[in-house]
mmCIF file of C-alpha atoms in Angstrom:
data_model
loop_
_atom_site.group_PDB
_atom_site.id
_atom_site.type_symbol
_atom_site.label_atom_id
_atom_site.label_comp_id
_atom_site.label_asym_id
_atom_site.label_seq_id
_atom_site.Cartn_x
_atom_site.Cartn_y
_atom_site.Cartn_z
ATOM 1 C CA GLN B 262 -1.903 13.051 -3.982
ATOM 2 C CA TYR B 263 -5.890 13.803 -5.492
ATOM 3 C CA ASP B 264 -8.746 15.785 -4.046
ATOM 4 C CA ASN B 265 -11.447 16.187 -6.680
ATOM 5 C CA PHE B 266 -15.267 16.834 -5.218
ATOM 6 C CA CYS B 267 -17.753 19.384 -5.726
ATOM 7 C CA VAL B 268 -20.982 19.871 -3.369
ATOM 8 C CA ASP B 269 -24.330 22.174 -4.119
ATOM 9 C CA PHE B 270 -25.832 22.463 -1.096
ATOM 10 C CA GLU B 271 -30.244 24.466 -1.508
ATOM 11 C CA TYR B 272 -30.682 26.039 2.498
ATOM 12 C CA GLU B 273 -34.448 26.096 2.768
ATOM 13 C CA ASN B 274 -34.592 29.480 1.481
ATOM 14 C CA GLY B 275 -33.589 29.417 -1.991
ATOM 15 C CA MET B 276 -29.720 30.082 -1.343
ATOM 16 C CA HIS B 277 -27.721 27.470 -3.161
ATOM 17 C CA LEU B 278 -23.814 27.404 -2.207
ATOM 18 C CA SER B 279 -21.535 25.062 -4.704
ATOM 19 C CA SER B 280 -18.191 24.445 -3.389
ATOM 20 C CA MET B 281 -15.447 22.769 -5.630
ATOM 21 C CA CYS B 282 -11.923 21.551 -4.531
ATOM 22 C CA ARG B 283 -9.499 19.449 -7.519
ATOM 23 C CA GLN B 284 -5.799 19.002 -6.069
ATOM 24 C CA ILE B 285 -4.543 17.087 -8.581
ATOM 25 C CA ASN B 286 -0.863 16.308 -9.520
ATOM 26 C CA GLY B 287 -0.345 16.876 -12.534
ATOM 27 C CA CYS B 288 -3.566 18.837 -13.199
ATOM 28 C CA THR B 289 -4.168 22.759 -13.472
ATOM 29 C CA ASN B 290 -5.963 23.015 -9.190
ATOM 30 C CA ASN B 291 -8.816 25.103 -8.447
ATOM 31 C CA VAL B 292 -10.580 25.308 -4.413
ATOM 32 C CA SER B 293 -13.433 27.953 -4.809
ATOM 33 C CA ASP B 294 -16.842 28.284 -3.712
ATOM 34 C CA PHE B 295 -19.841 30.171 -5.255
ATOM 35 C CA LEU B 296 -23.557 31.413 -3.581
ATOM 36 C CA VAL B 297 -26.490 31.521 -5.537
ATOM 37 C CA GLY B 298 -29.253 33.980 -4.150
ATOM 38 C CA THR B 299 -32.250 35.180 -5.088
ATOM 39 C CA LYS B 300 -30.807 39.110 -5.700
ATOM 40 C CA GLY B 301 -28.007 37.767 -6.553
ATOM 41 C CA SER B 302 -24.730 35.652 -6.722
ATOM 42 C CA THR B 303 -20.737 35.398 -5.398
ATOM 43 C CA ASN B 304 -17.514 34.237 -5.981
ATOM 44 C CA CYS B 305 -16.848 34.429 -2.182
ATOM 45 C CA HIS B 306 -13.622 36.091 -2.818
ATOM 46 C CA ASP B 307 -13.553 39.392 -4.399
ATOM 47 C CA THR B 308 -17.391 40.062 -6.249
ATOM 48 C CA ILE B 309 -20.598 40.496 -5.998
ATOM 49 C CA PHE B 310 -22.429 40.199 -9.154
ATOM 50 C CA ASN B 311 -26.568 41.128 -10.243
ATOM 51 C CA PRO B 312 -29.181 38.383 -10.976
ATOM 52 C CA ASP B 313 -28.155 39.437 -14.693
ATOM 53 C CA GLY B 314 -24.951 38.501 -14.358
ATOM 54 C CA SER B 315 -23.313 42.400 -13.808
ATOM 55 C CA VAL B 316 -21.021 43.070 -11.362
ATOM 56 C CA ALA B 317 -23.403 45.223 -8.271
ATOM 57 C CA TRP B 318 -20.002 45.111 -5.963
ATOM 58 C CA LYS B 319 -16.291 44.500 -6.492
ATOM 59 C CA PHE B 320 -12.937 44.848 -4.244
ATOM 60 C CA ASP B 321 -10.845 47.351 -4.405
ATOM 61 C CA VAL B 322 -8.504 45.236 -5.669
ATOM 62 C CA GLU B 323 -5.663 47.976 -4.085
ATOM 63 C CA THR B 324 -6.135 46.949 -0.788
ATOM 64 C CA GLU B 325 -4.779 43.902 0.516
ATOM 65 C CA PRO B 326 -8.026 41.985 2.328
ATOM 66 C CA ASN B 327 -7.811 39.464 5.237
ATOM 67 C CA SER B 328 -6.964 36.692 5.029
ATOM 68 C CA MET B 329 -9.055 34.704 6.481
ATOM 69 C CA TYR B 330 -7.036 32.901 9.510
ATOM 70 C CA VAL B 331 -6.600 36.871 9.977
ATOM 71 C CA GLN B 332 -10.547 37.937 10.029
ATOM 72 C CA GLU B 333 -10.833 35.893 12.858
ATOM 73 C CA GLN B 334 -8.765 36.715 14.678
ATOM 74 C CA ILE B 335 -9.159 40.125 14.080
ATOM 75 C CA ASP B 336 -13.368 39.067 15.293
ATOM 76 C CA LEU B 337 -12.393 36.622 18.425
ATOM 77 C CA VAL B 338 -10.223 40.248 19.962
ATOM 78 C CA THR B 339 -13.055 42.261 18.428
ATOM 79 C CA SER B 340 -15.650 39.465 20.852
ATOM 80 C CA ILE B 341 -13.799 39.946 23.715
ATOM 81 C CA ARG B 342 -13.204 43.868 22.935
ATOM 82 C CA THR B 343 -15.852 44.669 22.824
ATOM 83 C CA SER B 344 -18.430 42.154 25.407
ATOM 84 C CA GLU B 345 -20.196 40.422 22.340
ATOM 85 C CA PRO B 346 -20.070 36.226 22.402
ATOM 86 C CA LEU B 347 -18.716 34.762 18.803
ATOM 87 C CA ASN B 348 -20.622 32.747 18.535
ATOM 88 C CA GLU B 349 -19.743 30.445 15.258
ATOM 89 C CA VAL B 350 -21.021 26.312 16.621
ATOM 90 C CA VAL B 351 -24.017 26.093 13.524
ATOM 91 C CA ALA B 352 -21.201 27.451 10.567
ATOM 92 C CA THR B 353 -18.597 25.718 12.107
ATOM 93 C CA ALA B 354 -20.873 22.303 12.109
ATOM 94 C CA GLU B 355 -22.289 23.462 9.089
ATOM 95 C CA SER B 356 -19.305 23.794 7.495
ATOM 96 C CA THR B 357 -17.668 20.118 8.821
ATOM 97 C CA LEU B 358 -20.778 18.339 6.983
ATOM 98 C CA MET B 359 -19.296 19.922 4.095
ATOM 99 C CA ALA B 360 -16.745 18.651 3.999
ATOM 100 C CA ILE B 361 -17.324 15.378 5.091
ATOM 101 C CA MET B 362 -20.205 15.034 2.045
ATOM 102 C CA GLY B 363 -16.869 15.716 -0.529
ATOM 103 C CA ARG B 364 -14.783 13.351 0.683
ATOM 104 C CA ILE B 365 -17.568 11.446 0.560
ATOM 105 C CA SER B 366 -18.618 12.247 -2.626
ATOM 106 C CA ALA B 367 -14.663 12.182 -4.101
ATOM 107 C CA TYR B 368 -14.865 8.585 -3.600
ATOM 108 C CA THR B 369 -17.523 6.952 -4.659
ATOM 109 C CA GLY B 370 -17.709 9.416 -6.981
ATOM 110 C CA GLN B 371 -21.513 10.272 -6.209
ATOM 111 C CA GLU B 372 -23.451 12.509 -5.998
ATOM 112 C CA VAL B 373 -24.425 13.370 -2.047
ATOM 113 C CA THR B 374 -27.040 15.512 -0.201
ATOM 114 C CA TRP B 375 -27.711 17.326 2.765
ATOM 115 C CA GLN B 376 -29.952 15.226 3.900
ATOM 116 C CA GLU B 377 -28.396 11.936 2.557
ATOM 117 C CA MET B 378 -26.325 12.350 4.909
ATOM 118 C CA MET B 379 -28.812 13.820 8.780
ATOM 119 C CA ASP B 380 -30.063 10.376 7.547
ATOM 120 C CA SER B 381 -26.533 8.492 6.919
ATOM 121 C CA GLU B 382 -25.937 6.078 9.570
ATOM 122 C CA LEU B 383 -21.417 6.210 8.133
ATOM 123 C CA ARG B 384 -19.614 6.187 11.209
ATOM 124 C CA LEU B 385 -16.118 7.443 9.979
ATOM 125 C CA GLY B 386 -14.671 6.710 13.957
ATOM 126 C CA PRO B 387 -14.327 3.614 15.738
ATOM 127 C CA ASP B 388 -16.801 1.634 16.895
ATOM 128 C CA THR B 389 -15.140 1.629 20.645
ATOM 129 C CA ILE B 390 -13.202 4.754 21.639
ATOM 130 C CA ALA B 391 -10.225 3.251 24.212
ATOM 131 C CA MET B 392 -6.916 4.117 25.023
ATOM 132 C CA GLY B 393 -4.713 1.438 23.716
ATOM 133 C CA PRO B 394 -3.167 0.232 19.906
ATOM 134 C CA ALA B 395 -5.024 0.983 17.253
ATOM 135 C CA ASP B 396 -6.102 -1.300 14.427
ATOM 136 C CA LEU B 397 -4.563 -0.649 10.875
ATOM 137 C CA ASN B 398 -6.462 -3.273 9.626
ATOM 138 C CA ALA B 399 -9.301 -0.723 7.306
ATOM 139 C CA ASP B 400 -9.543 -0.892 2.989
ATOM 140 C CA ILE B 401 -8.014 2.315 1.759
ATOM 141 C CA PRO B 402 -10.531 4.830 0.116
ATOM 142 C CA VAL B 403 -10.536 4.495 -3.599
ATOM 143 C CA PRO B 404 -11.446 7.762 -5.682
ATOM 144 C CA GLY B 405 -14.009 6.685 -7.942
ATOM 145 C CA LYS B 406 -14.321 2.738 -6.870
ATOM 146 C CA SER B 407 -15.146 3.311 -3.187
ATOM 147 C CA LYS B 408 -18.238 3.045 -2.261
ATOM 148 C CA ALA B 409 -20.159 5.228 1.204
#
C-alpha cells in the first residue's frame, strides 16, 4: 500500500489549511490536518494555539470526544429535531476536491494548487457513462512517476 501526500490550501481570507497523509507499509503512518489563521492555529484534533505558539485551548482528555462519524449523526438528528436545515454541500465539495488534489500530488510527486484544479480539464471518469462491460485497458498511476 502506498499513499503519501500533503496539500496546502489558502482561503481568500488568508487562512491556510494543510492536510497530510502518509500510509506506507513498514513506515510510521500519519493522517493529520493543521489550520493556521491570523488569530492562531489548531491541530484539528485537541489543541488551539495562539499566534506565539502557546496553548489557547486544549481538549480535556478526561472526556472521551465523539468520533467524527458519531458527531455527524448527532448533527443530523439535531437538525431534524430543531427543523434547522443542515447543508454541508460546499464543505463536501471542497473536501472532495482537496482529496483529489492529494491523489494527484501523491501520484505525480508535484505540488498541486487549488487554482490548477479549478482550471483543470482532467477527467477521472469514463468519456461516456453507459451500461455494459467496463474498459479495463487503463494506465495504472505509479506514485512519483505519473503525470496528471
